[in-house]
Amino acid sequence: MKKVIVSAVLCGGVLMGMTSGLTAQAADQLDGSTTIGADVTKGDITLKVDTETDFGSQPLSDVVDFGSKDISYTVTDYTGTTNGFELSAKVMDADEKRSLQIGDKELSETAQPVVTETNNVVGENTKTVSSVLKYTGIEKVQKYTSNIEWNLTKSTTKQISE
């Protein structure tokens, strides 16, 4: 019986050796790499202007001078390609009795530049521009309103340097 056990063990060992030689072993992976990409693209340029400016009230007279008020504006520039901007403005209605100035320009129904910036930063550029309102020769007591239309124009382009 000892011989049968010994020969069974030897035969089993030979069979195990043959089958383990046929088994594929996985190689250990100890390093790796990842490529990361990111694309920076042009963004938007936007204009935000105060939606309302109230000059208050003045009594009726030959010349009703409302004085000056600042109008806030924000040019947000994420294009990365502009160096400065220009704001143009015009009034949307004709009124011979009204004198409305933005900066040092008298507004009319034709757009004209009222703000010219030669440089701007990427991001928000918040500033104010002065406006002056007068009425001459009005005879009626009422609330007078005017609408101003603004237009933003990008100035010279520049190369992005890294």
PDB file of C-alpha atoms in Angstrom:
ATOM      1  CA  MET A   1       0.000   0.000   0.000  1.00  0.00           C
ATOM      2  CA  LYS A   2       2.929   2.260   0.662  1.00  0.00           C
ATOM      3  CA  LYS A   3       4.014   1.849  -2.913  1.00  0.00           C
ATOM      4  CA  VAL A   4       0.605   2.840  -4.219  1.00  0.00           C
ATOM      5  CA  ILE A   5       0.564   5.978  -2.067  1.00  0.00           C
ATOM      6  CA  VAL A   6       4.094   6.958  -3.061  1.00  0.00           C
ATOM      7  CA  SER A   7       3.373   6.416  -6.751  1.00  0.00           C
ATOM      8  CA  ALA A   8       0.108   8.375  -6.484  1.00  0.00           C
ATOM      9  CA  VAL A   9       1.933  11.267  -4.844  1.00  0.00           C
ATOM     10  CA  LEU A  10       4.647  11.185  -7.506  1.00  0.00           C
ATOM     11  CA  CYS A  11       2.138  10.966 -10.311  1.00  0.00           C
ATOM     12  CA  GLY A  12       0.090  13.830  -8.816  1.00  0.00           C
ATOM     13  CA  GLY A  13       3.203  15.963  -8.468  1.00  0.00           C
ATOM     14  CA  VAL A  14       4.116  15.385 -12.124  1.00  0.00           C
ATOM     15  CA  LEU A  15       0.567  16.284 -13.230  1.00  0.00           C
ATOM     16  CA  MET A  16       0.601  19.430 -11.061  1.00  0.00           C
ATOM     17  CA  GLY A  17       3.922  20.475 -12.490  1.00  0.00           C
ATOM     18  CA  MET A  18       2.643  20.071 -16.031  1.00  0.00           C
ATOM     19  CA  THR A  19      -0.558  22.065 -15.429  1.00  0.00           C
ATOM     20  CA  SER A  20       1.150  24.898 -13.540  1.00  0.00           C
ATOM     21  CA  GLY A  21       3.548  25.313 -16.457  1.00  0.00           C
ATOM     22  CA  LEU A  22       0.567  25.969 -18.735  1.00  0.00           C
ATOM     23  CA  THR A  23      -1.029  28.628 -16.471  1.00  0.00           C
ATOM     24  CA  ALA A  24      -0.383  32.227 -17.617  1.00  0.00           C
ATOM     25  CA  GLN A  25       0.858  34.596 -14.905  1.00  0.00           C
ATOM     26  CA  ALA A  26      -0.072  38.339 -15.004  1.00  0.00           C
ATOM     27  CA  ALA A  27       2.847  40.777 -14.976  1.00  0.00           C
ATOM     28  CA  ASP A  28       2.819  43.351 -12.174  1.00  0.00           C
ATOM     29  CA  GLN A  29       2.132  46.919 -13.411  1.00  0.00           C
ATOM     30  CA  LEU A  30       3.975  49.366 -11.118  1.00  0.00           C
ATOM     31  CA  ASP A  31       3.772  52.652 -13.027  1.00  0.00           C
ATOM     32  CA  GLY A  32       1.498  54.519 -15.454  1.00  0.00           C
ATOM     33  CA  SER A  33       0.859  57.882 -17.027  1.00  0.00           C
ATOM     34  CA  THR A  34      -2.069  60.153 -17.821  1.00  0.00           C
ATOM     35  CA  THR A  35      -2.151  62.948 -20.383  1.00  0.00           C
ATOM     36  CA  ILE A  36      -4.188  65.957 -19.286  1.00  0.00           C
ATOM     37  CA  GLY A  37      -5.389  68.508 -21.828  1.00  0.00           C
ATOM     38  CA  ALA A  38      -7.174  71.819 -21.351  1.00  0.00           C
ATOM     39  CA  ASP A  39      -8.206  74.314 -23.990  1.00  0.00           C
ATOM     40  CA  VAL A  40      -8.484  78.026 -23.153  1.00  0.00           C
ATOM     41  CA  THR A  41     -10.881  79.700 -25.588  1.00  0.00           C
ATOM     42  CA  LYS A  42     -12.087  83.223 -26.145  1.00  0.00           C
ATOM     43  CA  GLY A  43     -14.837  84.378 -23.851  1.00  0.00           C
ATOM     44  CA  ASP A  44     -17.434  87.072 -24.158  1.00  0.00           C
ATOM     45  CA  ILE A  45     -17.289  90.821 -23.947  1.00  0.00           C
ATOM     46  CA  THR A  46     -20.375  92.373 -22.382  1.00  0.00           C
ATOM     47  CA  LEU A  47     -21.649  95.805 -21.436  1.00  0.00           C
ATOM     48  CA  LYS A  48     -23.826  96.502 -18.411  1.00  0.00           C
ATOM     49  CA  VAL A  49     -25.089 100.072 -17.873  1.00  0.00           C
ATOM     50  CA  ASP A  50     -27.258 101.537 -15.091  1.00  0.00           C
ATOM     51  CA  THR A  51     -30.819 100.937 -16.225  1.00  0.00           C
ATOM     52  CA  GLU A  52     -32.099 104.128 -14.635  1.00  0.00           C
ATOM     53  CA  THR A  53     -30.667 107.459 -13.565  1.00  0.00           C
ATOM     54  CA  ASP A  54     -32.962 109.815 -11.666  1.00  0.00           C
ATOM     55  CA  PHE A  55     -32.018 113.494 -11.644  1.00  0.00           C
ATOM     56  CA  GLY A  56     -34.650 114.300  -9.032  1.00  0.00           C
ATOM     57  CA  SER A  57     -36.950 117.299  -9.342  1.00  0.00           C
ATOM     58  CA  GLN A  58     -36.547 121.021  -9.971  1.00  0.00           C
ATOM     59  CA  PRO A  59     -39.187 123.798 -10.072  1.00  0.00           C
ATOM     60  CA  LEU A  60     -40.430 125.112 -13.407  1.00  0.00           C
ATOM     61  CA  SER A  61     -38.381 128.024 -14.765  1.00  0.00           C
ATOM     62  CA  ASP A  62     -36.963 129.291 -18.074  1.00  0.00           C
ATOM     63  CA  VAL A  63     -33.962 126.985 -17.686  1.00  0.00           C
ATOM     64  CA  VAL A  64     -34.425 123.899 -15.557  1.00  0.00           C
ATOM     65  CA  ASP A  65     -30.917 122.697 -14.685  1.00  0.00           C
ATOM     66  CA  PHE A  66     -30.890 119.263 -13.095  1.00  0.00           C
ATOM     67  CA  GLY A  67     -27.110 119.259 -12.618  1.00  0.00           C
ATOM     68  CA  SER A  68     -24.986 116.182 -13.114  1.00  0.00           C
ATOM     69  CA  LYS A  69     -25.284 112.517 -12.194  1.00  0.00           C
ATOM     70  CA  ASP A  70     -22.864 109.656 -12.674  1.00  0.00           C
ATOM     71  CA  ILE A  71     -23.905 106.674 -14.781  1.00  0.00           C
ATOM     72  CA  SER A  72     -22.112 103.453 -13.881  1.00  0.00           C
ATOM     73  CA  TYR A  73     -21.049 100.993 -16.554  1.00  0.00           C
ATOM     74  CA  THR A  74     -19.210  97.672 -16.534  1.00  0.00           C
ATOM     75  CA  VAL A  75     -17.394  96.227 -19.516  1.00  0.00           C
ATOM     76  CA  THR A  76     -16.631  92.575 -18.857  1.00  0.00           C
ATOM     77  CA  ASP A  77     -13.978  91.290 -21.225  1.00  0.00           C
ATOM     78  CA  TYR A  78     -12.909  87.660 -21.291  1.00  0.00           C
ATOM     79  CA  THR A  79     -11.753  87.673 -24.913  1.00  0.00           C
ATOM     80  CA  GLY A  80      -8.087  88.189 -24.075  1.00  0.00           C
ATOM     81  CA  THR A  81      -7.595  89.901 -27.436  1.00  0.00           C
ATOM     82  CA  THR A  82      -8.729  93.482 -26.913  1.00  0.00           C
ATOM     83  CA  ASN A  83      -6.771  96.415 -25.614  1.00  0.00           C
ATOM     84  CA  GLY A  84      -9.325  99.064 -24.764  1.00  0.00           C
ATOM     85  CA  PHE A  85     -12.895  99.794 -25.802  1.00  0.00           C
ATOM     86  CA  GLU A  86     -15.183 102.596 -26.876  1.00  0.00           C
ATOM     87  CA  LEU A  87     -18.711 103.381 -25.669  1.00  0.00           C
ATOM     88  CA  SER A  88     -21.025 105.278 -27.971  1.00  0.00           C
ATOM     89  CA  ALA A  89     -24.379 106.718 -26.964  1.00  0.00           C
ATOM     90  CA  LYS A  90     -27.398 108.343 -28.557  1.00  0.00           C
ATOM     91  CA  VAL A  91     -30.845 109.469 -27.391  1.00  0.00           C
ATOM     92  CA  MET A  92     -33.787 107.617 -28.821  1.00  0.00           C
ATOM     93  CA  ASP A  93     -36.088 110.635 -29.180  1.00  0.00           C
ATOM     94  CA  ALA A  94     -35.751 114.187 -30.480  1.00  0.00           C
ATOM     95  CA  ASP A  95     -36.422 116.991 -27.999  1.00  0.00           C
ATOM     96  CA  GLU A  96     -35.241 120.488 -28.902  1.00  0.00           C
ATOM     97  CA  LYS A  97     -35.783 121.683 -25.341  1.00  0.00           C
ATOM     98  CA  ARG A  98     -33.550 119.054 -23.762  1.00  0.00           C
ATOM     99  CA  SER A  99     -29.784 119.251 -23.386  1.00  0.00           C
ATOM    100  CA  LEU A 100     -28.310 115.908 -22.335  1.00  0.00           C
ATOM    101  CA  GLN A 101     -24.558 115.463 -22.140  1.00  0.00           C
ATOM    102  CA  ILE A 102     -22.554 112.341 -21.456  1.00  0.00           C
ATOM    103  CA  GLY A 103     -19.014 113.277 -20.534  1.00  0.00           C
ATOM    104  CA  ASP A 104     -18.348 116.356 -22.665  1.00  0.00           C
ATOM    105  CA  LYS A 105     -20.522 115.264 -25.625  1.00  0.00           C
ATOM    106  CA  GLU A 106     -24.004 116.579 -26.318  1.00  0.00           C
ATOM    107  CA  LEU A 107     -26.196 113.602 -27.239  1.00  0.00           C
ATOM    108  CA  SER A 108     -28.385 113.530 -30.324  1.00  0.00           C
ATOM    109  CA  GLU A 109     -30.181 110.860 -32.325  1.00  0.00           C
ATOM    110  CA  THR A 110     -26.849 109.983 -33.942  1.00  0.00           C
ATOM    111  CA  ALA A 111     -24.495 107.780 -31.937  1.00  0.00           C
ATOM    112  CA  GLN A 112     -21.163 109.272 -30.998  1.00  0.00           C
ATOM    113  CA  PRO A 113     -18.267 108.108 -28.812  1.00  0.00           C
ATOM    114  CA  VAL A 114     -18.606 109.243 -25.192  1.00  0.00           C
ATOM    115  CA  VAL A 115     -16.022 106.987 -23.485  1.00  0.00           C
ATOM    116  CA  THR A 116     -12.738 105.814 -24.966  1.00  0.00           C
ATOM    117  CA  GLU A 117     -10.493 103.523 -22.922  1.00  0.00           C
ATOM    118  CA  THR A 118      -7.093 102.620 -24.341  1.00  0.00           C
ATOM    119  CA  ASN A 119      -6.498  99.773 -21.876  1.00  0.00           C
ATOM    120  CA  ASN A 120      -8.678  97.310 -20.043  1.00  0.00           C
ATOM    121  CA  VAL A 121      -8.116  94.271 -17.869  1.00  0.00           C
ATOM    122  CA  VAL A 122      -9.369  90.766 -18.449  1.00  0.00           C
ATOM    123  CA  GLY A 123     -12.495  90.590 -16.332  1.00  0.00           C
ATOM    124  CA  GLU A 124     -14.723  93.383 -15.095  1.00  0.00           C
ATOM    125  CA  ASN A 125     -13.906  97.013 -15.866  1.00  0.00           C
ATOM    126  CA  THR A 126     -16.324  99.071 -13.764  1.00  0.00           C
ATOM    127  CA  LYS A 127     -16.332 102.855 -14.074  1.00  0.00           C
ATOM    128  CA  THR A 128     -18.664 105.845 -14.184  1.00  0.00           C
ATOM    129  CA  VAL A 129     -19.320 108.582 -16.696  1.00  0.00           C
ATOM    130  CA  SER A 130     -20.859 111.945 -15.832  1.00  0.00           C
ATOM    131  CA  SER A 131     -24.144 113.068 -17.368  1.00  0.00           C
ATOM    132  CA  VAL A 132     -25.690 116.558 -17.333  1.00  0.00           C
ATOM    133  CA  LEU A 133     -29.376 117.330 -17.962  1.00  0.00           C
ATOM    134  CA  LYS A 134     -31.025 120.714 -18.705  1.00  0.00           C
ATOM    135  CA  TYR A 135     -34.361 121.755 -20.166  1.00  0.00           C
ATOM    136  CA  THR A 136     -34.858 125.196 -21.711  1.00  0.00           C
ATOM    137  CA  GLY A 137     -38.226 126.783 -22.496  1.00  0.00           C
ATOM    138  CA  ILE A 138     -40.518 124.092 -21.109  1.00  0.00           C
ATOM    139  CA  GLU A 139     -43.937 125.230 -19.964  1.00  0.00           C
ATOM    140  CA  LYS A 140     -45.525 122.038 -18.722  1.00  0.00           C
ATOM    141  CA  VAL A 141     -45.060 120.477 -15.289  1.00  0.00           C
ATOM    142  CA  GLN A 142     -44.618 116.726 -15.799  1.00  0.00           C
ATOM    143  CA  LYS A 143     -42.116 113.874 -15.557  1.00  0.00           C
ATOM    144  CA  TYR A 144     -39.729 114.032 -18.518  1.00  0.00           C
ATOM    145  CA  THR A 145     -37.909 110.880 -19.571  1.00  0.00           C
ATOM    146  CA  SER A 146     -35.288 110.110 -22.169  1.00  0.00           C
ATOM    147  CA  ASN A 147     -33.851 106.821 -23.336  1.00  0.00           C
ATOM    148  CA  ILE A 148     -30.172 106.433 -24.112  1.00  0.00           C
ATOM    149  CA  GLU A 149     -28.939 103.635 -26.342  1.00  0.00           C
ATOM    150  CA  TRP A 150     -25.366 102.476 -25.670  1.00  0.00           C
ATOM    151  CA  ASN A 151     -23.022 100.635 -28.000  1.00  0.00           C
ATOM    152  CA  LEU A 152     -19.730  98.930 -27.088  1.00  0.00           C
ATOM    153  CA  THR A 153     -16.933  98.636 -29.628  1.00  0.00           C
ATOM    154  CA  LYS A 154     -13.703  96.750 -28.993  1.00  0.00           C
ATOM    155  CA  SER A 155     -10.536  98.688 -29.713  1.00  0.00           C
ATOM    156  CA  THR A 156      -7.238  97.401 -31.075  1.00  0.00           C
ATOM    157  CA  THR A 157      -6.425  93.729 -30.830  1.00  0.00           C
ATOM    158  CA  LYS A 158      -3.312  92.440 -29.125  1.00  0.00           C
ATOM    159  CA  GLN A 159      -1.455  89.178 -29.000  1.00  0.00           C
ATOM    160  CA  ILE A 160      -1.695  87.140 -25.828  1.00  0.00           C
ATOM    161  CA  SER A 161       1.806  86.713 -24.461  1.00  0.00           C
ATOM    162  CA  GLU A 162       2.731  83.830 -22.251  1.00  0.00           C
TER     163      GLU A 162
END
